[in-house]
Coordinates of N, CA and C and ligand atoms in Angstrom, one line a residue:
M1 N 66.2 118.3 91.7 CA 65.7 116.3 91.6 C 65.6 116.0 92.2
S2 N 64.8 114.8 91.4 CA 64.0 114.1 92.5 C 65.0 113.3 92.8
L3 N 64.3 112.6 93.9 CA 64.7 110.8 94.0 C 63.2 110.6 94.5
S4 N 62.3 110.9 94.3 CA 61.3 109.9 94.8 C 60.8 108.5 94.5
G5 N 60.5 108.5 95.6 CA 60.1 106.7 95.4 C 61.7 105.4 95.4
K6 N 62.5 106.5 96.1 CA 64.4 105.4 95.6 C 64.6 105.1 97.3
V7 N 64.9 103.7 97.4 CA 65.3 104.1 98.7 C 66.7 103.4 98.7
C8 N 67.3 104.6 99.7 CA 68.4 105.6 100.0 C 69.0 104.8 100.9
V9 N 70.6 104.8 101.0 CA 71.5 104.4 102.1 C 72.7 104.8 102.2
V10 N 72.5 105.6 103.2 CA 74.0 106.6 103.4 C 74.9 105.9 104.3
T11 N 75.8 105.5 104.5 CA 76.7 105.3 106.2 C 77.8 106.3 106.4
A12 N 77.7 106.2 108.2 CA 78.0 106.9 108.3 C 77.7 108.7 108.4
A13 N 76.3 108.4 108.6 CA 75.3 109.6 108.4 C 75.0 110.1 109.3
G14 N 75.8 110.1 110.8 CA 75.7 110.7 111.9 C 76.6 112.2 111.8
Q15 N 77.3 112.1 111.3 CA 77.9 113.8 110.4 C 78.8 114.1 109.7
G16 N 78.9 115.0 109.5 CA 79.2 115.8 108.4 C 78.7 115.1 106.7
I17 N 79.6 115.2 105.9 CA 79.2 114.4 104.4 C 78.5 114.3 104.4
G18 N 77.9 112.8 105.3 CA 77.3 111.7 105.7 C 76.0 112.2 106.2
R19 N 76.2 113.1 107.3 CA 74.8 113.4 107.5 C 73.4 114.5 106.4
A20 N 74.8 115.6 105.8 CA 73.8 116.6 105.0 C 73.7 116.2 103.4
S21 N 74.1 114.2 103.2 CA 73.8 113.6 102.5 C 72.4 112.7 102.5
A22 N 72.2 112.9 103.5 CA 71.3 111.7 104.0 C 69.9 112.6 104.0
E23 N 70.5 114.2 104.9 CA 69.6 114.9 104.9 C 69.1 115.6 103.2
A24 N 70.4 115.8 102.2 CA 69.3 116.3 101.3 C 69.2 114.8 100.1
F25 N 68.9 114.0 100.6 CA 68.6 113.2 99.6 C 66.2 112.8 100.2
F26 N 66.8 112.4 101.6 CA 65.2 112.9 102.3 C 64.2 113.8 101.5
N27 N 65.4 115.3 101.8 CA 64.8 116.4 101.5 C 64.4 116.6 99.3
A28 N 64.6 115.6 98.4 CA 65.1 115.3 97.3 C 63.9 114.0 97.1
G29 N 63.1 113.9 98.5 CA 61.5 112.6 98.3 C 62.0 111.7 98.5
G30 N 64.1 111.2 98.7 CA 64.0 109.8 98.5 C 63.5 109.4 100.5
K31 N 63.6 107.8 100.1 CA 63.4 107.4 101.7 C 64.8 107.4 102.4
V32 N 65.1 107.5 103.0 CA 66.1 107.0 103.5 C 66.6 106.2 104.8
F33 N 67.9 105.8 104.9 CA 68.4 105.1 106.0 C 70.1 105.4 106.2
A34 N 69.7 106.1 107.4 CA 70.9 106.7 108.0 C 72.1 105.7 108.5
S35 N 72.5 105.3 108.6 CA 73.4 104.7 110.2 C 74.8 104.9 109.6
D36 N 75.2 105.0 111.9 CA 76.7 105.1 111.7 C 77.3 104.4 112.7
I37 N 78.2 104.4 112.8 CA 78.6 103.7 114.1 C 78.1 104.3 115.5
N38 N 77.6 105.6 115.3 CA 78.1 106.7 116.4 C 76.0 106.9 116.7
E39 N 75.6 106.2 117.7 CA 73.8 105.9 118.1 C 73.4 107.4 118.4
E40 N 74.4 107.8 118.9 CA 73.8 109.3 119.7 C 73.7 111.0 118.5
L41 N 74.2 110.7 117.5 CA 75.0 111.0 116.5 C 73.1 110.8 115.4
L42 N 72.5 109.5 115.4 CA 71.9 109.3 114.2 C 71.0 109.9 115.4
K43 N 71.0 110.2 116.5 CA 69.7 111.0 116.9 C 68.8 112.0 117.4
T44 N 69.6 112.5 116.1 CA 69.2 114.0 115.6 C 69.2 114.3 114.9
L45 N 68.7 113.3 113.7 CA 68.5 113.7 112.1 C 67.2 114.0 112.2
P46 N 66.7 114.2 111.0 CA 65.4 115.0 111.2 C 65.2 113.9 110.9
E47 N 63.2 114.2 111.7 CA 62.1 112.6 111.7 C 61.8 112.2 110.2
G48 N 61.6 111.6 110.1 CA 61.9 110.7 108.5 C 63.0 109.5 108.3
I49 N 64.0 110.6 108.6 CA 65.0 109.6 107.7 C 64.7 108.3 108.9
E50 N 64.7 107.4 108.8 CA 65.2 106.1 109.2 C 66.5 106.3 109.8
S51 N 67.2 105.8 110.9 CA 68.9 105.4 111.4 C 68.5 104.1 112.5
A52 N 69.8 103.4 112.0 CA 70.5 102.6 113.4 C 72.2 102.6 113.6
K53 N 72.0 102.0 114.2 CA 73.2 101.9 114.5 C 73.7 100.8 113.1
L54 N 75.3 100.9 113.0 CA 76.3 100.1 112.5 C 77.9 100.5 111.5
D55 N 78.5 99.2 112.3 CA 80.1 99.7 112.2 C 80.0 99.0 110.8
V56 N 80.2 99.6 109.6 CA 80.9 99.2 109.0 C 82.0 98.2 108.3
T57 N 83.0 98.9 109.6 CA 83.4 97.0 109.7 C 83.2 96.0 110.5
D58 N 82.2 96.3 110.6 CA 82.0 94.2 111.5 C 81.1 94.1 110.1
S59 N 81.5 92.5 110.3 CA 80.7 92.4 108.7 C 79.9 91.8 108.4
A60 N 79.7 90.8 110.2 CA 78.2 90.1 110.2 C 77.5 91.3 110.4
A61 N 77.5 92.4 111.0 CA 76.9 93.5 111.4 C 76.2 94.2 109.5
V62 N 77.5 93.9 109.1 CA 76.6 94.7 107.9 C 76.0 93.6 107.0
S63 N 76.0 92.6 106.5 CA 75.5 91.3 106.5 C 74.0 91.1 107.1
A64 N 73.6 91.3 108.7 CA 72.5 91.2 109.2 C 71.5 92.7 108.8
Y65 N 72.0 94.0 108.4 CA 71.8 95.1 108.5 C 71.3 95.3 106.6
F66 N 71.6 95.0 106.3 CA 71.5 94.4 104.9 C 70.6 93.5 104.2
S67 N 70.1 92.3 105.3 CA 69.3 91.8 105.2 C 67.4 92.3 105.1
N68 N 67.6 93.2 105.7 CA 66.4 93.7 105.9 C 65.8 94.1 104.8
F69 N 66.4 94.1 103.6 CA 66.7 95.5 102.7 C 65.3 94.6 101.4
E70 N 64.1 94.7 100.9 CA 63.9 94.5 100.1 C 64.2 94.8 98.6
K71 N 64.2 95.8 98.7 CA 64.6 97.0 97.4 C 65.8 97.6 98.0
I72 N 66.4 98.1 97.1 CA 68.0 99.8 98.0 C 68.4 100.1 96.4
D73 N 68.1 101.1 95.7 CA 68.5 102.3 94.6 C 69.4 102.3 94.7
V74 N 70.3 103.5 96.0 CA 71.0 103.9 96.1 C 71.4 103.8 97.0
L75 N 72.7 103.3 97.2 CA 73.8 103.3 98.2 C 75.1 104.7 98.4
F76 N 75.3 105.0 99.0 CA 76.7 105.9 99.5 C 77.0 105.8 100.4
N77 N 78.3 105.4 100.1 CA 79.6 104.6 101.8 C 80.0 106.2 101.3
V78 N 80.0 106.6 102.7 CA 80.3 107.8 103.0 C 82.4 107.0 104.5
A79 N 81.4 106.1 104.8 CA 82.6 106.3 106.6 C 83.8 106.1 105.3
G80 N 85.2 106.7 106.9 CA 86.5 107.3 106.3 C 87.0 107.9 107.5
W81 N 88.9 107.1 107.1 CA 89.1 108.8 108.4 C 90.6 108.2 107.7
V82 N 91.2 109.8 108.7 CA 92.0 110.3 108.1 C 93.5 110.2 108.5
P83 N 94.7 109.2 108.1 CA 95.4 109.1 108.8 C 96.9 110.0 108.8
H84 N 96.9 110.4 109.6 CA 98.3 111.3 109.1 C 99.3 111.2 109.6
G85 N 100.4 111.3 108.1 CA 101.9 110.8 108.4 C 102.0 110.6 106.4
T86 N 103.5 110.7 106.8 CA 104.7 110.0 105.3 C 104.6 108.5 105.9
I87 N 105.1 107.6 104.8 CA 104.8 106.6 105.1 C 105.8 106.3 106.3
L88 N 106.9 106.2 106.8 CA 108.4 106.2 107.3 C 107.0 106.6 109.5
D89 N 105.7 107.5 109.1 CA 104.8 107.3 110.4 C 104.4 106.9 110.3
S90 N 103.7 106.2 110.1 CA 102.9 104.2 109.1 C 103.0 102.9 109.7
D91 N 102.3 102.5 110.4 CA 103.3 101.7 111.0 C 102.0 101.1 109.9
D92 N 101.9 99.4 110.6 CA 101.4 98.1 109.6 C 99.5 98.0 110.1
D93 N 99.6 98.6 111.6 CA 98.2 98.6 111.9 C 96.8 99.7 111.8
V94 N 97.7 101.1 111.5 CA 97.3 101.9 110.7 C 96.8 101.9 109.3
F95 N 97.2 100.5 108.9 CA 97.8 100.4 107.5 C 96.2 99.6 107.2
D96 N 96.3 98.9 108.1 CA 95.1 97.9 108.4 C 93.5 98.8 108.8
K97 N 94.3 99.2 109.4 CA 93.3 100.1 110.1 C 91.6 101.1 109.0
A98 N 92.9 101.2 108.2 CA 92.4 102.0 106.9 C 91.4 102.3 105.8
M99 N 92.4 101.1 105.8 CA 91.7 99.6 104.7 C 91.1 99.3 104.7
D100 N 90.7 98.8 105.9 CA 89.2 98.1 107.0 C 88.4 99.4 106.3
L101 N 88.8 100.3 106.9 CA 87.1 101.4 106.9 C 86.5 101.8 105.5
N102 N 88.4 102.3 105.7 CA 88.7 103.2 103.9 C 88.0 102.6 102.7
V103 N 88.5 101.0 102.6 CA 87.7 100.5 101.4 C 87.7 99.5 101.2
K104 N 87.7 98.2 102.9 CA 87.0 96.5 102.5 C 85.9 97.3 103.4
S105 N 85.3 98.0 104.3 CA 84.0 99.0 104.4 C 82.8 99.0 102.9
M106 N 83.5 99.3 102.0 CA 83.2 99.6 100.6 C 82.9 98.0 99.5
F107 N 83.7 97.5 100.1 CA 83.7 96.1 99.4 C 82.6 95.2 100.0
R108 N 82.1 95.5 101.4 CA 81.4 93.9 102.0 C 79.8 95.0 102.2
T109 N 79.9 96.5 102.1 CA 78.4 97.0 101.4 C 77.9 96.5 100.5
S110 N 79.0 97.1 99.7 CA 78.6 96.2 98.0 C 77.8 95.0 97.5
R111 N 78.9 94.3 97.8 CA 78.7 93.2 98.1 C 77.1 92.1 98.2
A112 N 76.9 93.1 99.8 CA 75.6 92.9 100.4 C 74.5 93.6 99.5
V113 N 74.8 95.1 98.6 CA 74.1 95.5 98.4 C 73.5 94.9 96.8
I114 N 74.5 94.1 96.2 CA 74.5 95.1 93.9 C 73.0 93.0 94.4
P115 N 73.3 92.2 95.5 CA 72.0 91.2 94.7 C 71.3 92.0 95.3
I116 N 71.1 92.9 96.1 CA 69.0 93.2 96.1 C 69.1 94.4 94.7
M117 N 70.5 95.5 93.8 CA 70.2 96.1 93.1 C 70.0 94.6 91.9
L118 N 70.4 93.8 92.0 CA 70.4 93.5 90.6 C 68.9 92.3 90.2
K119 N 68.2 92.1 91.6 CA 66.5 91.5 91.7 C 65.6 92.7 91.5
N120 N 66.5 94.3 91.6 CA 65.3 94.8 91.4 C 65.7 95.6 89.8
G121 N 66.5 95.7 89.6 CA 67.0 96.2 87.7 C 67.9 96.8 87.7
G122 N 68.2 97.1 88.5 CA 69.8 98.4 89.1 C 69.8 98.9 90.4
G123 N 71.3 99.9 90.2 CA 70.9 101.4 91.4 C 72.2 102.1 91.3
S124 N 72.4 103.0 92.2 CA 73.2 103.4 92.0 C 74.5 103.5 92.8
I125 N 75.3 103.3 93.5 CA 76.4 102.8 94.6 C 77.1 104.4 94.1
I126 N 77.4 104.7 95.2 CA 78.6 106.1 95.1 C 79.5 106.0 96.4
N127 N 80.9 106.0 96.2 CA 81.9 105.6 97.1 C 82.3 107.1 97.0
M128 N 83.1 107.3 98.5 CA 83.8 108.1 99.1 C 85.4 108.0 98.9
S129 N 85.6 109.0 97.5 CA 87.6 109.1 97.4 C 87.8 110.6 98.1
S130 N 88.6 111.0 97.8 CA 89.4 112.5 97.7 C 89.8 112.6 97.2
V131 N 90.5 114.0 96.2 CA 91.5 114.2 96.1 C 92.2 113.8 96.1
A132 N 93.2 113.4 97.6 CA 94.1 112.9 97.9 C 93.5 111.2 98.0
S133 N 94.6 111.4 97.0 CA 94.3 109.8 96.2 C 95.4 109.7 94.9
S134 N 94.9 109.1 94.0 CA 95.5 109.4 92.8 C 95.3 110.3 91.8
R135 N 94.6 111.4 92.1 CA 94.4 112.3 92.0 C 95.5 113.2 92.1
K136 N 95.8 113.3 92.8 CA 96.9 114.2 94.6 C 97.6 113.3 95.3
G137 N 99.2 113.3 94.8 CA 99.8 112.9 96.3 C 99.5 114.2 97.3
V138 N 99.2 114.5 98.1 CA 98.6 115.0 99.3 C 100.1 114.6 100.3
P139 N 100.4 116.1 100.5 CA 101.7 115.3 101.9 C 101.5 115.3 103.0
L140 N 102.0 113.6 103.6 CA 101.7 113.5 105.0 C 100.1 112.9 104.7
R141 N 99.8 112.3 104.4 CA 98.9 111.7 103.7 C 98.7 110.6 102.7
C142 N 99.9 109.9 103.6 CA 100.4 108.9 102.9 C 99.6 107.5 102.6
V143 N 99.1 107.1 103.7 CA 98.3 106.2 103.7 C 96.5 106.8 103.1
Y144 N 96.7 107.3 103.8 CA 95.1 108.0 103.5 C 94.7 108.0 101.6
N145 N 96.2 109.2 101.0 CA 95.7 108.8 100.0 C 95.8 107.2 98.7
T146 N 96.1 106.3 99.8 CA 96.7 105.0 99.0 C 94.6 104.5 98.9
T147 N 94.5 104.5 100.0 CA 93.2 104.7 100.0 C 92.2 104.5 99.6
K148 N 92.2 105.5 99.1 CA 91.8 106.5 98.5 C 91.7 106.3 97.2
A149 N 92.7 106.3 96.7 CA 92.6 105.4 95.3 C 92.1 104.3 94.4
A150 N 92.7 103.3 96.4 CA 92.3 102.3 96.3 C 90.2 101.7 95.8
V151 N 89.9 103.5 96.2 CA 88.3 103.2 96.2 C 87.8 103.1 94.7
I152 N 89.4 104.3 94.4 CA 89.2 105.0 92.8 C 88.6 103.2 91.8
G153 N 89.6 102.6 92.2 CA 89.5 101.2 91.7 C 88.7 100.3 91.8
L154 N 88.0 99.8 93.4 CA 86.9 99.4 93.4 C 85.5 99.5 92.5
T155 N 85.6 101.6 92.7 CA 84.3 101.7 92.1 C 84.6 101.1 90.4
K156 N 85.6 102.0 89.6 CA 85.6 101.3 88.0 C 85.0 99.8 88.2
S157 N 85.8 98.7 89.4 CA 85.4 97.6 88.9 C 84.4 97.5 88.9
I158 N 83.4 97.8 89.6 CA 81.5 98.0 89.9 C 81.1 97.7 89.0
A159 N 81.5 99.5 88.0 CA 80.8 100.0 87.3 C 80.8 99.0 86.0
A160 N 81.7 98.8 85.9 CA 82.3 97.2 84.4 C 81.5 96.4 85.0
D161 N 81.7 96.2 85.6 CA 81.1 94.4 85.9 C 79.9 94.0 85.7
F162 N 78.9 95.5 86.6 CA 77.2 95.0 86.7 C 76.9 96.5 85.3
I163 N 77.4 96.9 85.0 CA 76.6 98.4 83.6 C 75.3 98.0 82.9
K164 N 75.5 96.1 82.7 CA 75.1 95.7 81.6 C 73.5 95.4 82.3
E165 N 73.9 95.2 83.8 CA 72.4 95.1 85.1 C 71.6 96.4 85.0
G166 N 72.0 97.4 85.0 CA 71.5 98.8 85.6 C 72.8 99.6 86.4
I167 N 73.7 98.9 86.8 CA 74.1 99.4 88.0 C 75.1 100.2 87.9
R168 N 75.1 101.6 88.3 CA 76.1 102.6 88.6 C 76.9 102.4 89.6
C169 N 78.4 102.7 89.4 CA 79.1 103.1 90.5 C 80.1 104.7 90.5
N170 N 80.3 105.3 90.7 CA 80.9 106.3 90.6 C 81.2 106.4 92.7
A171 N 82.0 107.7 92.0 CA 83.9 108.2 93.2 C 82.8 109.4 93.5
I172 N 83.1 109.6 94.5 CA 83.0 111.5 94.3 C 84.4 111.4 95.5
M173 N 84.9 112.9 94.3 CA 86.8 113.0 95.5 C 86.5 114.8 95.4
P174 N 86.4 115.0 96.7 CA 86.3 116.1 97.6 C 87.8 116.7 97.5
G175 N 87.7 118.1 98.0 CA 89.1 118.6 98.2 C 88.6 118.5 99.9
T176 N 88.6 119.9 100.5 CA 88.6 119.9 102.0 C 87.3 120.4 101.7
V177 N 87.0 120.0 102.8 CA 85.0 120.1 102.9 C 85.0 120.6 104.6
D178 N 84.3 121.6 104.8 CA 84.1 122.2 106.3 C 83.3 120.7 107.2
T179 N 83.8 120.0 107.6 CA 83.4 119.0 108.9 C 83.7 118.9 109.8
P180 N 82.9 117.8 110.3 CA 83.7 117.9 111.7 C 84.7 118.0 112.3
S181 N 85.1 116.3 111.2 CA 87.0 115.8 111.8 C 87.8 116.6 110.5
L182 N 87.6 117.6 109.8 CA 88.3 118.7 109.7 C 88.9 119.5 110.0
Q183 N 87.2 120.2 111.0 CA 87.5 121.2 112.5 C 88.8 120.4 113.5
E184 N 88.2 119.3 113.7 CA 89.6 118.3 114.2 C 91.3 119.1 114.6
R185 N 91.0 118.6 112.4 CA 92.4 118.8 112.0 C 93.1 120.2 111.9
I186 N 91.4 120.2 112.1 CA 92.0 122.4 111.9 C 93.2 122.3 113.3
A187 N 92.5 121.7 114.8 CA 93.0 122.4 115.8 C 94.5 121.4 116.2
S188 N 94.2 120.5 115.2 CA 95.7 119.6 116.2 C 96.9 120.2 114.8
T189 N 96.5 120.5 114.3 CA 97.9 120.7 112.7 C 98.8 121.9 113.9
K190 N 99.9 120.7 114.2 CA 101.2 120.7 114.6 C 101.7 122.5 114.8
G191 N 102.2 122.7 115.4 CA 102.8 124.7 114.7 C 102.1 125.4 114.2
M192 N 101.0 125.3 114.3 CA 100.3 126.8 114.2 C 99.0 126.9 115.0
T193 N 98.4 127.9 114.5 CA 97.2 128.8 115.7 C 95.9 128.2 115.1
K194 N 95.3 128.0 115.5 CA 93.8 127.5 114.5 C 93.1 128.4 114.0
E195 N 93.8 129.2 113.5 CA 93.0 130.9 112.7 C 94.2 129.7 111.0
E196 N 95.7 130.1 112.0 CA 96.8 129.9 110.3 C 96.6 128.9 109.9
A197 N 95.5 127.3 110.7 CA 95.5 126.8 109.6 C 94.5 126.6 109.1
L198 N 94.0 127.1 109.4 CA 92.4 127.4 108.9 C 92.7 128.0 107.3
D199 N 93.5 129.2 107.6 CA 94.0 130.0 106.8 C 94.5 128.8 105.4
M200 N 95.9 128.2 105.8 CA 96.2 127.3 105.7 C 94.6 126.6 104.6
F201 N 94.0 125.5 105.3 CA 93.3 124.9 104.5 C 93.0 125.5 103.5
M202 N 92.6 127.1 103.6 CA 91.7 128.1 102.6 C 92.0 127.9 101.5
K203 N 93.2 128.6 102.2 CA 94.2 128.7 100.3 C 94.8 127.9 100.0
R204 N 95.0 126.6 100.3 CA 95.5 125.5 99.0 C 93.9 125.4 98.1
Q205 N 93.2 125.8 98.1 CA 92.3 125.8 97.2 C 92.2 127.0 96.7
P206 N 92.8 127.5 95.4 CA 92.3 128.5 94.7 C 90.9 129.5 94.0
T207 N 90.0 128.4 94.9 CA 88.7 129.1 95.2 C 88.4 130.5 96.5
G208 N 90.0 129.6 96.8 CA 89.8 130.6 97.9 C 89.1 130.8 99.5
T209 N 88.4 129.3 99.4 CA 87.3 128.7 100.2 C 87.0 127.3 100.5
L210 N 86.2 126.9 101.2 CA 85.9 125.3 101.6 C 84.7 125.1 101.8
M211 N 84.6 123.7 101.3 CA 83.8 122.9 100.3 C 82.3 123.0 102.4
G212 N 81.2 123.2 101.7 CA 80.7 122.7 102.7 C 79.7 121.6 102.5
A213 N 79.6 121.0 103.5 CA 79.1 119.7 103.1 C 78.4 119.3 102.3
G214 N 77.5 120.7 102.2 CA 75.8 121.0 101.4 C 76.9 120.6 100.0
D215 N 77.7 121.1 99.6 CA 78.2 121.3 97.7 C 77.8 119.5 97.8
V216 N 78.9 119.4 98.7 CA 79.1 117.5 97.7 C 77.6 116.6 98.2
A217 N 76.8 117.5 99.5 CA 75.4 115.6 98.8 C 75.2 116.7 98.0
Q218 N 75.0 117.7 97.7 CA 74.4 117.7 95.8 C 75.1 116.9 94.7
L219 N 75.9 116.8 94.9 CA 77.0 115.8 93.7 C 76.5 114.5 94.1
A220 N 76.1 114.4 95.1 CA 75.8 112.7 95.1 C 74.4 112.2 95.4
V221 N 72.9 113.8 95.7 CA 72.0 113.7 94.6 C 72.4 113.7 93.5
Y222 N 72.8 113.7 93.0 CA 72.7 114.3 91.0 C 73.6 112.7 91.1
L223 N 74.3 112.4 91.0 CA 74.7 111.1 91.1 C 73.8 109.7 91.2
A224 N 72.3 110.4 92.6 CA 71.9 109.0 93.2 C 70.4 109.1 91.4
S225 N 71.2 110.3 91.3 CA 69.3 110.4 90.3 C 69.5 110.2 89.3
D226 N 67.7 109.9 88.8 CA 68.4 109.3 87.1 C 68.9 110.7 85.6
H227 N 68.5 111.5 86.5 CA 70.0 112.4 85.7 C 71.0 111.8 84.8
A228 N 72.1 111.5 86.4 CA 72.8 110.7 85.7 C 72.5 109.5 85.9
K229 N 71.8 109.0 84.7 CA 71.6 107.5 84.1 C 73.0 107.1 82.8
L230 N 73.4 107.9 82.9 CA 74.7 107.3 82.0 C 75.4 107.9 82.3
V231 N 76.4 108.4 83.6 CA 77.4 108.4 84.3 C 78.2 107.5 85.3
T232 N 78.5 106.7 84.8 CA 79.5 105.5 85.5 C 80.4 104.9 85.5
G233 N 81.2 105.1 86.6 CA 82.2 104.9 85.8 C 83.1 105.9 86.7
G234 N 82.6 107.0 87.0 CA 83.4 108.5 87.1 C 84.1 108.2 88.3
E235 N 84.9 109.5 88.2 CA 85.4 110.3 89.1 C 85.5 111.5 89.8
H236 N 84.4 112.0 90.5 CA 84.1 113.4 90.3 C 84.9 114.1 91.6
V237 N 85.3 114.9 90.7 CA 86.1 115.7 91.6 C 85.2 117.0 91.6
I238 N 85.3 117.8 93.1 CA 84.7 118.9 93.6 C 85.7 119.4 94.4
D239 N 86.8 120.8 94.1 CA 87.7 120.9 95.3 C 88.8 122.0 95.0
G240 N 87.4 122.9 94.5 CA 87.6 124.2 94.6 C 89.4 124.5 93.9
G241 N 89.3 123.9 92.3 CA 90.3 124.2 92.1 C 92.0 123.8 92.4
W242 N 91.8 122.5 93.6 CA 92.7 122.2 94.0 C 94.3 121.7 93.3
S243 N 93.3 120.6 92.9 CA 94.0 119.7 92.1 C 94.1 119.8 90.3
L244 N 93.9 121.3 90.6 CA 94.0 121.4 88.9 C 95.7 121.7 88.8
Ligands
NAD1 P1 83.4 113.0 109.2 O1 85.6 112.4 109.9 O2 83.8 114.4 110.1 O3 82.8 112.2 109.7 C1 82.5 110.3 109.6 C2 81.7 109.4 110.6 O4 82.4 107.9 110.5 C3 81.5 109.9 112.0 O5 80.2 110.3 112.2 C4 81.8 108.9 112.4 O6 80.9 108.4 113.9 C5 81.2 108.0 111.2 N1 82.0 106.1 111.5 C6 83.1 106.5 112.4 N2 84.2 104.9 111.9 C7 82.4 104.2 111.7 C8 82.9 103.3 111.5 N3 83.1 102.5 111.4 N4 81.3 103.0 110.8 C9 80.2 104.2 110.3 N5 80.9 105.2 111.1 C10 81.8 105.8 111.3 O7 83.5 112.9 108.2 P2 83.7 113.6 106.4 O8 84.7 115.2 106.9 O9 82.3 114.5 106.7 O10 84.2 112.1 105.9 C11 82.9 111.7 105.0 C12 84.1 110.9 104.4 O11 84.1 112.0 103.0 C13 85.2 110.4 104.5 O12 85.2 109.1 103.9 C14 85.9 110.9 104.3 O13 87.4 110.6 104.4 C15 85.2 112.1 103.1 N6 86.3 113.5 102.6 C16 86.0 114.1 104.2 C17 86.8 115.4 103.3 C18 87.3 116.3 104.4 O14 87.1 117.9 104.3 N7 86.4 116.5 105.1 C19 87.4 115.4 102.3 C20 87.8 114.0 100.8 C21 87.0 113.1 101.7

């Protein structure tokens, strides 16, 4: 699948799914602009990918960043955070921080990018949700599930409002993906060794394996490409059967 000639912007591209997607977009021929809050991680991206520090929770920084673009064909909103616990473990601060990073960030970037896409006749916005959302009530992920369900609402809303202008908007809902943040969750799972926690994460997906970040990236390449020209408002599950 080719993204030749397409300008692709990816947030949280320093590691994990964002990084794998920036690389996959680049390998598919896209002109890629990768951003992350962590500049050190961005320095390790392959040559040819443009990178810049961007905190997606900073409205002024988001506006300034996107004011530099004349054309954007693809926006992949990846940034997100996984708070742990039930509703009783979660206070207002955790809720507000998660809503800001997991949902409002996409609202900010999309508001900045849609006018650019409208000038150029359309584009593809891809939002990172999760099967832990409206798809599945994953235990001990109350605030996370809530934010990722909100991402589905935002996605469908943008898809409905701009379908006539050629802007598509889709959500990706992964199960468990092997990324640095998953490794941190494995290391900090209470009452289990690392091996036991890894086994638990693998077994909850009926395929018995974790997804790689590159597997999710290939779905993003498809949604970014013209092959997906009739695909919008979709909830694209990639979860090894976890939510079946
Ligand atoms: P990760 O958690 O390993 O890395 C996150 C990246 O986001 C880091 O590079 C970090 O520097 C960056 N970041 C953090 N705060 C930021 C901010 N304010 N502005 C810009 N960048 C910021 O990544 P991951 O595990 O690949 O997760 C990426 C996305 O995929 C998240 O939205 C996550 O919720 C979602 N997701 C992950 C999994 C999984 O199992 N890993 C499953 C479903 C959904």
